[in-house]
MMTF fields as JSON, N, C-alpha, C and O atoms, coordinates in Angstrom:
{
  "mmtfVersion": "1.0.0",
  "mmtfProducer": "UNKNOWN",
  "numBonds": 515,
  "numAtoms": 516,
  "numGroups": 129,
  "numChains": 1,
  "numModels": 1,
  "chainsPerModel": [1],
  "groupsPerChain": [129],
  "chainIdList": ["A"],
  "bondAtomList": [4, 2, 8, 6, 12, 10, 16, 14, 20, 18, 24, 22, 28, 26, 32, 30, 36, 34, 40, 38, 44, 42, 48, 46, 52, 50, 56, 54, 60, 58, 64, 62, 68, 66, 72, 70, 76, 74, 80, 78, 84, 82, 88, 86, 92, 90, 96, 94, 100, 98, 104, 102, 108, 106, 112, 110, 116, 114, 120, 118, 124, 122, 128, 126, 132, 130, 136, 134, 140, 138, 144, 142, 148, 146, 152, 150, 156, 154, 160, 158, 164, 162, 168, 166, 172, 170, 176, 174, 180, 178, 184, 182, 188, 186, 192, 190, 196, 194, 200, 198, 204, 202, 208, 206, 212, 210, 216, 214, 220, 218, 224, 222, 228, 226, 232, 230, 236, 234, 240, 238, 244, 242, 248, 246, 252, 250, 256, 254, 260, 258, 264, 262, 268, 266, 272, 270, 276, 274, 280, 278, 284, 282, 288, 286, 292, 290, 296, 294, 300, 298, 304, 302, 308, 306, 312, 310, 316, 314, 320, 318, 324, 322, 328, 326, 332, 330, 336, 334, 340, 338, 344, 342, 348, 346, 352, 350, 356, 354, 360, 358, 364, 362, 368, 366, 372, 370, 376, 374, 380, 378, 384, 382, 388, 386, 392, 390, 396, 394, 400, 398, 404, 402, 408, 406, 412, 410, 416, 414, 420, 418, 424, 422, 428, 426, 432, 430, 436, 434, 440, 438, 444, 442, 448, 446, 452, 450, 456, 454, 460, 458, 464, 462, 468, 466, 472, 470, 476, 474, 480, 478, 484, 482, 488, 486, 492, 490, 496, 494, 500, 498, 504, 502, 508, 506, 512, 510],
  "bondOrderList": [1, 1, 1, 1, 1, 1, 1, 1, 1, 1, 1, 1, 1, 1, 1, 1, 1, 1, 1, 1, 1, 1, 1, 1, 1, 1, 1, 1, 1, 1, 1, 1, 1, 1, 1, 1, 1, 1, 1, 1, 1, 1, 1, 1, 1, 1, 1, 1, 1, 1, 1, 1, 1, 1, 1, 1, 1, 1, 1, 1, 1, 1, 1, 1, 1, 1, 1, 1, 1, 1, 1, 1, 1, 1, 1, 1, 1, 1, 1, 1, 1, 1, 1, 1, 1, 1, 1, 1, 1, 1, 1, 1, 1, 1, 1, 1, 1, 1, 1, 1, 1, 1, 1, 1, 1, 1, 1, 1, 1, 1, 1, 1, 1, 1, 1, 1, 1, 1, 1, 1, 1, 1, 1, 1, 1, 1, 1, 1],
  "groupList": [{"groupName": "MET", "atomNameList": ["N", "CA", "C", "O"], "elementList": ["N", "C", "C", "O"], "formalChargeList": [0, 0, 0, 0], "bondAtomList": [1, 0, 2, 1, 3, 2], "bondOrderList": [1, 1, 2], "singleLetterCode": "M", "chemCompType": "L-PEPTIDE LINKING"}, {"groupName": "ALA", "atomNameList": ["N", "CA", "C", "O"], "elementList": ["N", "C", "C", "O"], "formalChargeList": [0, 0, 0, 0], "bondAtomList": [1, 0, 2, 1, 3, 2], "bondOrderList": [1, 1, 2], "singleLetterCode": "A", "chemCompType": "L-PEPTIDE LINKING"}, {"groupName": "THR", "atomNameList": ["N", "CA", "C", "O"], "elementList": ["N", "C", "C", "O"], "formalChargeList": [0, 0, 0, 0], "bondAtomList": [1, 0, 2, 1, 3, 2], "bondOrderList": [1, 1, 2], "singleLetterCode": "T", "chemCompType": "L-PEPTIDE LINKING"}, {"groupName": "TYR", "atomNameList": ["N", "CA", "C", "O"], "elementList": ["N", "C", "C", "O"], "formalChargeList": [0, 0, 0, 0], "bondAtomList": [1, 0, 2, 1, 3, 2], "bondOrderList": [1, 1, 2], "singleLetterCode": "Y", "chemCompType": "L-PEPTIDE LINKING"}, {"groupName": "ASP", "atomNameList": ["N", "CA", "C", "O"], "elementList": ["N", "C", "C", "O"], "formalChargeList": [0, 0, 0, 0], "bondAtomList": [1, 0, 2, 1, 3, 2], "bondOrderList": [1, 1, 2], "singleLetterCode": "D", "chemCompType": "L-PEPTIDE LINKING"}, {"groupName": "HIS", "atomNameList": ["N", "CA", "C", "O"], "elementList": ["N", "C", "C", "O"], "formalChargeList": [0, 0, 0, 0], "bondAtomList": [1, 0, 2, 1, 3, 2], "bondOrderList": [1, 1, 2], "singleLetterCode": "H", "chemCompType": "L-PEPTIDE LINKING"}, {"groupName": "ILE", "atomNameList": ["N", "CA", "C", "O"], "elementList": ["N", "C", "C", "O"], "formalChargeList": [0, 0, 0, 0], "bondAtomList": [1, 0, 2, 1, 3, 2], "bondOrderList": [1, 1, 2], "singleLetterCode": "I", "chemCompType": "L-PEPTIDE LINKING"}, {"groupName": "PHE", "atomNameList": ["N", "CA", "C", "O"], "elementList": ["N", "C", "C", "O"], "formalChargeList": [0, 0, 0, 0], "bondAtomList": [1, 0, 2, 1, 3, 2], "bondOrderList": [1, 1, 2], "singleLetterCode": "F", "chemCompType": "L-PEPTIDE LINKING"}, {"groupName": "ARG", "atomNameList": ["N", "CA", "C", "O"], "elementList": ["N", "C", "C", "O"], "formalChargeList": [0, 0, 0, 0], "bondAtomList": [1, 0, 2, 1, 3, 2], "bondOrderList": [1, 1, 2], "singleLetterCode": "R", "chemCompType": "L-PEPTIDE LINKING"}, {"groupName": "SER", "atomNameList": ["N", "CA", "C", "O"], "elementList": ["N", "C", "C", "O"], "formalChargeList": [0, 0, 0, 0], "bondAtomList": [1, 0, 2, 1, 3, 2], "bondOrderList": [1, 1, 2], "singleLetterCode": "S", "chemCompType": "L-PEPTIDE LINKING"}, {"groupName": "GLU", "atomNameList": ["N", "CA", "C", "O"], "elementList": ["N", "C", "C", "O"], "formalChargeList": [0, 0, 0, 0], "bondAtomList": [1, 0, 2, 1, 3, 2], "bondOrderList": [1, 1, 2], "singleLetterCode": "E", "chemCompType": "L-PEPTIDE LINKING"}, {"groupName": "PRO", "atomNameList": ["N", "CA", "C", "O"], "elementList": ["N", "C", "C", "O"], "formalChargeList": [0, 0, 0, 0], "bondAtomList": [1, 0, 2, 1, 3, 2], "bondOrderList": [1, 1, 2], "singleLetterCode": "P", "chemCompType": "L-PEPTIDE LINKING"}, {"groupName": "TRP", "atomNameList": ["N", "CA", "C", "O"], "elementList": ["N", "C", "C", "O"], "formalChargeList": [0, 0, 0, 0], "bondAtomList": [1, 0, 2, 1, 3, 2], "bondOrderList": [1, 1, 2], "singleLetterCode": "W", "chemCompType": "L-PEPTIDE LINKING"}, {"groupName": "LYS", "atomNameList": ["N", "CA", "C", "O"], "elementList": ["N", "C", "C", "O"], "formalChargeList": [0, 0, 0, 0], "bondAtomList": [1, 0, 2, 1, 3, 2], "bondOrderList": [1, 1, 2], "singleLetterCode": "K", "chemCompType": "L-PEPTIDE LINKING"}, {"groupName": "ASN", "atomNameList": ["N", "CA", "C", "O"], "elementList": ["N", "C", "C", "O"], "formalChargeList": [0, 0, 0, 0], "bondAtomList": [1, 0, 2, 1, 3, 2], "bondOrderList": [1, 1, 2], "singleLetterCode": "N", "chemCompType": "L-PEPTIDE LINKING"}, {"groupName": "GLY", "atomNameList": ["N", "CA", "C", "O"], "elementList": ["N", "C", "C", "O"], "formalChargeList": [0, 0, 0, 0], "bondAtomList": [1, 0, 2, 1, 3, 2], "bondOrderList": [1, 1, 2], "singleLetterCode": "G", "chemCompType": "PEPTIDE LINKING"}, {"groupName": "VAL", "atomNameList": ["N", "CA", "C", "O"], "elementList": ["N", "C", "C", "O"], "formalChargeList": [0, 0, 0, 0], "bondAtomList": [1, 0, 2, 1, 3, 2], "bondOrderList": [1, 1, 2], "singleLetterCode": "V", "chemCompType": "L-PEPTIDE LINKING"}, {"groupName": "LEU", "atomNameList": ["N", "CA", "C", "O"], "elementList": ["N", "C", "C", "O"], "formalChargeList": [0, 0, 0, 0], "bondAtomList": [1, 0, 2, 1, 3, 2], "bondOrderList": [1, 1, 2], "singleLetterCode": "L", "chemCompType": "L-PEPTIDE LINKING"}, {"groupName": "GLN", "atomNameList": ["N", "CA", "C", "O"], "elementList": ["N", "C", "C", "O"], "formalChargeList": [0, 0, 0, 0], "bondAtomList": [1, 0, 2, 1, 3, 2], "bondOrderList": [1, 1, 2], "singleLetterCode": "Q", "chemCompType": "L-PEPTIDE LINKING"}, {"groupName": "CYS", "atomNameList": ["N", "CA", "C", "O"], "elementList": ["N", "C", "C", "O"], "formalChargeList": [0, 0, 0, 0], "bondAtomList": [1, 0, 2, 1, 3, 2], "bondOrderList": [1, 1, 2], "singleLetterCode": "C", "chemCompType": "L-PEPTIDE LINKING"}],
  "groupTypeList": [0, 1, 2, 3, 1, 3, 4, 5, 6, 5, 7, 8, 9, 10, 4, 11, 5, 1, 1, 8, 10, 3, 12, 10, 13, 14, 7, 15, 1, 2, 16, 16, 8, 10, 13, 10, 17, 15, 15, 1, 11, 9, 7, 2, 7, 4, 17, 18, 15, 0, 8, 7, 4, 16, 9, 15, 8, 1, 10, 15, 10, 10, 11, 16, 8, 9, 2, 2, 4, 11, 8, 3, 15, 17, 4, 5, 17, 15, 17, 17, 16, 4, 4, 0, 4, 9, 1, 1, 1, 10, 17, 5, 1, 14, 15, 16, 10, 7, 6, 19, 10, 11, 12, 10, 6, 8, 11, 15, 16, 13, 6, 1, 7, 16, 18, 15, 11, 4, 14, 6, 9, 6, 10, 17, 1, 18, 8, 14, 10],
  "groupIdList": [1, 2, 3, 4, 5, 6, 7, 8, 9, 10, 11, 12, 13, 14, 15, 16, 17, 18, 19, 20, 21, 22, 23, 24, 25, 26, 27, 28, 29, 30, 31, 32, 33, 34, 35, 36, 37, 38, 39, 40, 41, 42, 43, 44, 45, 46, 47, 48, 49, 50, 51, 52, 53, 54, 55, 56, 57, 58, 59, 60, 61, 62, 63, 64, 65, 66, 67, 68, 69, 70, 71, 72, 73, 74, 75, 76, 77, 78, 79, 80, 81, 82, 83, 84, 85, 86, 87, 88, 89, 90, 91, 92, 93, 94, 95, 96, 97, 98, 99, 100, 101, 102, 103, 104, 105, 106, 107, 108, 109, 110, 111, 112, 113, 114, 115, 116, 117, 118, 119, 120, 121, 122, 123, 124, 125, 126, 127, 128, 129],
  "secStructList": [7, 7, 7, 7, 7, 7, 7, 7, 3, 3, 3, 3, 7, 1, 1, 2, 2, 2, 2, 2, 2, 2, 2, 2, 2, 2, 2, 7, 7, 3, 3, 3, 3, 3, 3, 3, 3, 6, 6, 3, 3, 3, 3, 3, 3, 3, 3, 6, 6, 3, 3, 3, 3, 3, 3, 7, 7, 7, 6, 6, 7, 7, 7, 7, 7, 7, 7, 1, 1, 7, 7, 1, 1, 7, 7, 7, 3, 3, 3, 3, 7, 1, 7, 2, 2, 2, 2, 2, 2, 2, 2, 2, 2, 6, 6, 7, 7, 3, 3, 3, 3, 3, 3, 3, 3, 3, 6, 6, 3, 3, 3, 3, 3, 3, 3, 7, 4, 4, 4, 7, 3, 3, 3, 3, 3, 3, 3, 7, 7],
  "xCoordList": [21.728, 20.391, 19.687, 20.32, 18.411, 17.611, 17.554, 17.737, 17.302, 17.149, 15.675, 14.97, 15.201, 13.79, 13.628, 14.49, 12.507, 12.176, 10.661, 9.932, 10.197, 8.767, 8.135, 8.695, 6.974, 6.223, 4.858, 4.549, 4.021, 2.679, 2.043, 2.52, 0.956, 0.051, -1.287, -1.632, -2.042, -3.34, -4.425, -4.382, -5.394, -6.537, -7.77, -7.988, -8.559, -9.85, -10.907, -10.859, -11.862, -12.845, -14.267, -14.544, -15.173, -16.595, -17.124, -18.021, -16.573, -17.002, -15.752, -15.339, -15.151, -13.901, -14.032, -13.059, -15.212, -15.387, -15.361, -14.788, -15.977, -15.92, -14.493, -14.032, -13.792, -12.4, -11.544, -10.674, -11.801, -11.063, -11.265, -10.299, -12.511, -12.811, -12.103, -11.572, -12.093, -11.445, -9.954, -9.449, -9.253, -7.815, -7.492, -6.509, -8.297, -8.062, -8.345, -7.531, -9.488, -9.932, -9.074, -8.709, -8.752, -8.094, -6.569, -5.929, -5.981, -4.524, -3.884, -2.662, -4.703, -4.154, -3.576, -2.753, -3.988, -3.528, -4.073, -5.175, -3.311, -3.681, -3.865, -3.021, -4.959, -5.171, -4.287, -4.401, -3.401, -2.508, -2.924, -2.428, -3.847, -4.348, -5.705, -5.916, -6.617, -7.958, -8.24, -8.047, -8.704, -8.975, -10.032, -10.542, -10.354, -11.248, -10.39, -9.544, -10.617, -9.858, -10.849, -11.511, -10.967, -11.91, -13.351, -14.178, -13.66, -15.016, -15.326, -16.472, -14.334, -14.542, -13.664, -12.587, -14.128, -13.275, -12.011, -12.036, -10.912, -9.624, -8.883, -8.849, -8.286, -7.566, -6.151, -5.951, -5.183, -3.81, -3.547, -3.744, -3.101, -2.839, -1.344, -0.546, -0.997, 0.333, 0.152, -0.614, 0.862, 0.843, 2.292, 2.967, 2.757, 4.13, 5.147, 6.096, 4.945, 5.878, 5.509, 6.099, 4.547, 4.1, 2.922, 1.919, 3.044, 1.959, 1.141, 1.678, -0.174, -1.058, -2.292, -2.664, -2.926, -4.106, -5.316, -5.202, -6.477, -7.762, -8.673, -8.862, -9.235, -10.164, -11.361, -11.309, -12.431, -13.655, -13.61, -12.596, -14.73, -14.847, -14.894, -15.782, -13.943, -13.906, -14.97, -15.428, -15.348, -16.349, -15.908, -14.768, -16.817, -16.537, -15.827, -15.629, -15.438, -14.758, -15.758, -16.811, -15.428, -16.209, -15.237, -14.919, -14.766, -13.788, -14.338, -15.541, -13.441, -13.764, -13.539, -12.527, -14.47, -14.3, -13.148, -12.906, -12.448, -11.338, -11.789, -12.935, -10.885, -11.143, -9.943, -8.844, -10.127, -8.996, -8.381, -7.393, -8.956, -8.389, -6.998, -6.728, -6.105, -4.798, -4.973, -5.835, -4.147, -4.251, -2.895, -1.992, -2.767, -1.569, -1.676, -2.78, -0.573, -0.57, -0.428, 0.091, -0.876, -0.756, -1.594, -2.81, -0.963, -1.653, -2.132, -3.27, -1.284, -1.678, -0.758, 0.301, -1.184, -0.403, 0.069, -0.739, 1.348, 1.889, 2.177, 2.824, 1.688, 1.942, 2.655, 2.283, 3.67, 4.404, 3.685, 3.243, 3.563, 2.917, 3.847, 4.509, 3.886, 4.802, 4.228, 4.986, 2.893, 2.257, 1.028, -0.049, 1.195, 0.127, -1.103, -2.228, -0.907, -2.049, -2.9, -4.127, -2.26, -3.003, -3.677, -4.834, -2.952, -3.516, -4.736, -5.759, -4.633, -5.755, -6.954, -8.09, -6.71, -7.815, -8.504, -9.732, -7.716, -8.282, -9.091, -10.204, -8.526, -9.21, -10.479, -11.498, -10.436, -11.647, -12.713, -13.882, -12.307, -13.251, -13.874, -15.011, -13.123, -13.626, -14.454, -14.971, -14.579, -15.376, -14.654, -15.292, -13.332, -12.562, -12.601, -12.447, -12.808, -12.883, -11.484, -10.694, -11.188, -9.906, -10.033, -10.921, -9.15, -9.067, -8.291, -8.603, -7.278, -6.428, -6.062, -5.426, -6.461, -6.156, -4.64, -3.926, -4.147, -2.709, -2.156, -2.773, -0.985, -0.282, 1.208, 1.628, 1.991, 3.447, 3.893, 3.844, 4.327, 4.727, 6.099, 6.379, 6.949, 8.247, 8.664, 8.094, 9.629, 10.004, 10.284, 11.107, 9.578, 9.783, 8.96, 9.04, 8.163, 7.373, 5.916, 5.601, 5.033, 3.588, 2.989, 3.392, 2.02, 1.314, -0.193, -0.639, -0.948, -2.397, -2.795, -2.044, -3.98, -4.507, -5.898, -6.718, -6.158, -7.485, -7.992, -7.221, -9.306, -9.922, -10.167, -10.895, -9.563, -9.724, -10.852, -11.563, -11.016, -12.056, -11.874, -10.749, -12.976, -12.955, -12.14, -11.47, -12.204, -11.534, -10.014, -9.381, -9.417, -7.965, -7.527, -8.072, -6.558, -6.0, -4.812, -3.872, -4.866, -3.83, -3.168, -3.822, -1.861, -1.11, -0.554, -0.007, -0.695, -0.072, 1.079, 0.913, 2.238, 3.4, 4.081, 4.349, 4.356, 5.155, 6.441, 6.416, 7.55, 8.851, 9.727, 10.173, 9.966, 10.864, 12.001, 12.367, 12.546, 13.586, 14.918, 15.913],
  "yCoordList": [13.912, 13.41, 13.159, 12.744, 13.407, 13.154, 11.657, 10.841, 11.302, 9.908, 9.625, 10.441, 8.471, 8.109, 6.815, 5.937, 6.714, 5.498, 5.348, 6.331, 4.131, 3.872, 4.631, 4.656, 5.249, 5.895, 5.247, 4.734, 5.26, 4.671, 4.51, 5.047, 3.755, 3.657, 4.159, 3.926, 4.845, 5.383, 4.809, 4.969, 4.141, 3.581, 4.427, 4.846, 4.676, 5.354, 4.265, 3.344, 4.354, 3.29, 3.826, 4.882, 3.071, 3.413, 3.242, 3.971, 2.283, 2.019, 1.803, 0.664, 2.89, 2.749, 1.932, 1.317, 1.916, 1.114, -0.383, -1.175, -0.772, -2.172, -2.537, -3.643, -1.611, -1.866, -2.053, -2.922, -1.233, -1.38, -2.783, -3.448, -3.231, -4.558, -5.641, -6.597, -5.498, -6.464, -6.588, -7.695, -5.451, -5.477, -5.998, -6.72, -5.646, -6.129, -7.628, -8.376, -8.063, -9.452, -10.429, -11.49, -10.081, -11.032, -11.007, -12.029, -9.853, -9.749, -9.267, -9.142, -8.994, -8.567, -7.165, -6.838, -6.326, -4.941, -4.212, -4.505, -3.277, -2.518, -1.047, -0.463, -0.455, 0.976, 1.741, 1.575, 2.583, 3.372, 4.841, 5.615, 5.213, 6.59, 6.614, 5.98, 7.348, 7.515, 9.01, 9.712, 9.495, 10.922, 11.151, 10.202, 12.399, 12.782, 13.453, 14.293, 13.075, 13.632, 14.142, 13.34, 15.432, 16.011, 15.676, 15.568, 15.511, 15.178, 13.694, 13.305, 12.863, 11.408, 10.71, 11.203, 9.549, 8.799, 8.317, 7.942, 8.333, 7.899, 7.125, 7.535, 5.996, 5.142, 4.914, 4.667, 4.997, 4.628, 3.288, 3.131, 2.332, 0.977, 0.695, 1.294, -0.238, -0.823, -2.323, -2.973, -2.857, -4.296, -4.767, -4.715, -5.225, -5.699, -4.679, -5.044, -3.404, -2.354, -1.632, -0.599, -2.153, -1.475, -0.576, -1.043, 0.685, 1.634, 1.873, 1.978, 1.958, 2.352, 3.02, 2.803, 3.837, 4.586, 4.125, 3.743, 4.162, 3.915, 5.058, 5.318, 5.741, 6.822, 6.775, 6.188, 7.406, 7.482, 8.617, 9.296, 8.805, 9.863, 11.213, 11.474, 12.057, 13.401, 14.267, 13.985, 15.321, 16.252, 16.771, 17.203, 16.726, 17.232, 16.26, 16.573, 15.107, 14.113, 13.155, 12.878, 12.66, 11.624, 10.541, 10.48, 9.692, 8.668, 7.706, 7.456, 7.189, 6.206, 4.824, 4.589, 3.911, 2.534, 1.861, 2.115, 1.001, 0.266, -1.143, -1.527, -1.884, -3.252, -4.11, -3.585, -5.398, -6.293, -6.749, -7.483, -6.321, -6.662, -6.042, -4.996, -6.682, -6.059, -4.645, -4.388, -3.742, -2.344, -1.673, -2.219, -0.503, 0.295, 0.986, 1.153, 1.382, 1.977, 0.878, -0.196, 1.125, 0.138, -1.089, -0.987, -2.223, -3.455, -4.231, -4.701, -4.368, -5.109, -4.764, -4.163, -5.157, -5.03, -6.435, -7.363, -6.606, -7.922, -8.077, -7.226, -9.179, -9.496, -10.835, -11.799, -10.889, -12.127, -12.921, -12.35, -14.228, -15.104, -16.291, -16.786, -16.741, -17.832, -19.206, -20.164, -19.329, -20.623, -20.411, -20.074, -20.608, -20.339, -21.197, -20.703, -22.46, -23.34, -22.864, -22.821, -22.508, -22.001, -20.677, -20.459, -19.798, -18.489, -18.662, -18.012, -19.538, -19.758, -20.331, -19.927, -21.258, -21.853, -20.798, -20.75, -19.955, -18.889, -17.899, -17.526, -17.482, -16.497, -17.087, -16.401, -18.342, -19.003, -19.046, -18.761, -19.404, -19.48, -18.11, -18.03, -17.034, -15.674, -15.16, -14.044, -15.984, -15.58, -14.68, -14.044, -14.617, -13.783, -14.407, -15.619, -13.571, -14.039, -14.176, -13.232, -15.373, -15.615, -15.33, -15.862, -14.498, -14.228, -15.368, -15.794, -15.852, -16.95, -17.777, -17.277, -19.031, -19.927, -20.138, -19.93, -20.551, -20.768, -21.771, -22.794, -21.441, -22.337, -22.046, -20.957, -23.037, -22.892, -22.3, -22.962, -21.054, -20.336, -20.814, -20.817, -21.216, -21.831, -22.562, -22.307, -23.454, -24.219, -23.306, -22.394, -23.574, -22.827, -21.553, -20.871, -21.228, -19.989, -20.282, -20.696, -20.063, -20.181, -18.785, -17.94, -18.546, -17.277, -17.514, -18.577, -16.523, -16.505, -15.038, -14.161, -14.778, -13.416, -13.417, -14.285, -12.428, -12.256, -10.867, -9.947, -10.743, -9.45, -8.753, -9.261, -7.599, -6.81, -5.807, -5.807, -4.952, -3.928, -3.044, -2.747, -2.634, -1.713, -2.257, -1.506, -3.589, -4.274, -4.182, -4.28, -3.997, -4.026, -5.469, -6.393, -5.655, -6.976, -7.157, -6.363, -8.218, -8.479, -9.814, -10.856, -9.765, -10.999, -11.506, -10.735, -12.794, -13.452, -14.277, -14.986, -14.191, -14.935, -15.647, -15.052, -16.928, -17.707, -18.057, -18.717, -17.616, -17.83, -18.738, -18.356, -19.94, -20.896, -21.225, -22.389, -20.212, -20.416, -20.727, -20.929],
  "zCoordList": [-4.661, -4.911, -3.574, -2.603, -3.531, -2.334, -2.049, -2.952, -0.804, -0.393, -0.166, 0.428, -0.636, -0.522, 0.257, 0.22, 0.962, 1.705, 1.716, 1.583, 1.874, 1.926, 3.094, 4.19, 2.868, 3.936, 4.102, 5.177, 3.041, 3.149, 1.769, 0.77, 1.757, 0.613, 1.127, 2.285, 0.283, 0.697, -0.202, -1.421, 0.406, -0.304, -0.02, 1.116, -1.025, -0.869, -0.845, -1.66, 0.076, 0.255, 0.267, 0.835, -0.375, -0.311, 1.105, 1.527, 1.839, 3.207, 4.066, 4.282, 4.556, 5.298, 6.586, 7.022, 7.195, 8.408, 8.071, 8.82, 6.954, 6.506, 6.108, 6.392, 5.45, 5.074, 6.325, 6.37, 7.333, 8.597, 9.162, 9.536, 9.224, 9.751, 8.929, 9.495, 7.603, 6.716, 7.051, 7.242, 7.122, 7.368, 8.764, 8.936, 9.761, 11.119, 11.229, 11.772, 10.719, 10.856, 10.06, 10.567, 8.828, 7.937, 7.977, 7.727, 8.288, 8.237, 9.53, 9.609, 10.548, 11.825, 11.818, 12.673, 10.874, 10.847, 12.069, 12.534, 12.579, 13.764, 13.397, 12.718, 13.842, 13.617, 14.597, 15.812, 14.056, 14.904, 14.951, 15.77, 14.054, 14.053, 13.386, 12.352, 13.983, 13.439, 13.405, 14.398, 12.241, 12.121, 11.058, 10.462, 10.825, 9.741, 8.673, 8.979, 7.425, 6.31, 5.28, 4.621, 5.127, 4.167, 4.486, 3.582, 5.759, 6.163, 6.169, 6.396, 5.926, 5.866, 6.901, 7.237, 7.414, 8.337, 7.64, 6.468, 8.377, 7.839, 8.917, 10.078, 8.524, 9.454, 8.931, 7.741, 9.82, 9.495, 10.17, 11.375, 9.373, 9.85, 9.902, 9.183, 10.778, 10.797, 10.594, 11.306, 9.618, 9.347, 9.336, 8.308, 10.492, 10.646, 10.122, 9.428, 10.456, 10.056, 8.772, 8.458, 8.026, 6.8, 7.157, 7.697, 6.863, 7.135, 5.876, 4.774, 6.068, 4.97, 5.531, 6.684, 4.701, 5.097, 4.309, 3.144, 4.949, 4.302, 4.716, 5.905, 3.723, 4.05, 3.109, 2.029, 3.55, 2.76, 1.748, 1.591, 1.072, 0.053, 0.749, 1.562, 0.429, 0.995, 0.335, -0.773, 1.036, 0.504, -0.86, -1.028, -1.831, -3.173, -4.089, -5.264, -3.607, -4.439, -5.07, -4.497, -6.231, -6.911, -7.387, -8.574, -6.482, -6.872, -7.926, -8.003, -8.714, -9.746, -9.155, -8.495, -9.383, -8.886, -9.623, -10.803, -8.9, -9.502, -9.863, -9.631, -10.421, -10.832, -10.471, -10.293, -10.361, -10.135, -11.463, -11.464, -12.589, -13.888, -14.028, -13.437, -14.813, -15.036, -15.577, -16.417, -15.084, -15.478, -15.313, -14.679, -15.881, -15.67, -14.32, -13.801, -13.753, -12.427, -11.391, -11.696, -10.181, -9.115, -9.455, -9.62, -9.558, -9.932, -8.712, -8.686, -7.712, -6.519, -5.354, -5.532, -4.168, -2.952, -2.599, -2.569, -2.332, -2.016, -0.533, 0.076, 0.048, 1.447, 1.547, 0.877, 2.378, 2.617, 3.696, 4.693, 3.51, 4.491, 4.753, 3.841, 6.013, 6.349, 6.057, 5.901, 5.977, 5.733, 4.848, 5.34, 3.561, 2.599, 2.866, 2.787, 3.177, 3.388, 4.568, 4.47, 5.67, 6.828, 6.506, 6.863, 5.833, 5.476, 4.584, 4.797, 3.583, 2.668, 3.409, 3.16, 4.308, 5.081, 5.948, 6.011, 6.615, 7.454, 6.615, 6.984, 5.489, 4.641, 4.031, 3.956, 3.597, 3.092, 4.185, 3.928, 5.407, 6.529, 6.829, 7.294, 6.56, 6.77, 5.593, 5.633, 4.539, 3.386, 2.4, 1.56, 2.49, 1.567, 0.177, 0.029, -0.841, -2.231, -2.818, -2.801, -3.34, -3.995, -5.485, -6.152, -6.0, -7.432, -8.086, -9.198, -7.377, -7.835, -6.613, -5.686, -6.613, -5.494, -5.402, -6.383, -4.228, -4.062, -5.079, -5.377, -5.593, -6.504, -6.429, -6.039, -6.808, -6.782, -8.111, -9.148, -8.067, -9.284, -9.771, -10.97, -8.82, -9.108, -7.847, -6.786, -7.918, -6.728, -5.53, -5.603, -4.426, -3.204, -3.062, -2.041, -4.09, -4.026, -4.37, -5.486, -3.398, -3.619, -3.596, -2.797, -4.481, -4.473, -4.58, -5.011, -4.188, -4.35, -4.422, -3.995, -4.963, -5.005, -4.397, -4.696, -3.535, -2.951, -3.297, -3.572, -3.275, -3.542, -2.218, -1.365, -2.05, -0.836, -0.984, -1.988, 0.017, -0.052, -1.288, -1.689, -1.874, -3.019, -4.181, -4.889, -4.373, -5.484, -5.463, -6.514, -4.291, -4.198, -4.427, -3.822, -5.288, -5.528, -4.583, -4.594, -3.759, -2.766, -3.088, -3.122, -3.325, -3.567, -2.243, -1.455, -2.004, -0.864, -1.417, -2.41, -0.787, -1.27, -0.113, 0.931, -0.315, 0.633, -0.096, -1.135, 0.447, -0.219, 0.634, 1.716, 0.133, 0.789, -0.171, -0.334, -0.792, -1.814, -1.164, -1.86]
}
């Protein structure tokens, strides 16, 4: 059987430059590659070893807008945070919209959900189990 490992997630964005600013400003993601993909700007980010891509609408594409409502397929992206209270304060100060404010889901585990660019649902998790 073949062996598989994580490589990347690819997000399509109505405004890839705004998405770039969001990921850099709020989560400290670093752009490691910038290119054009199908006539649209595309950025490859590194976030503490996790790679993901954000690109704009390629020529001839008509992407469908997403929602943060529960759905089949990819539901959310989960990020681990070491201090939920500090993270929430920083994100609130940056004007980030919270879908669900921080709460303790079970002893030692706090979670929150924020709305990212293009309605991406991002879960923040602090695990002190």
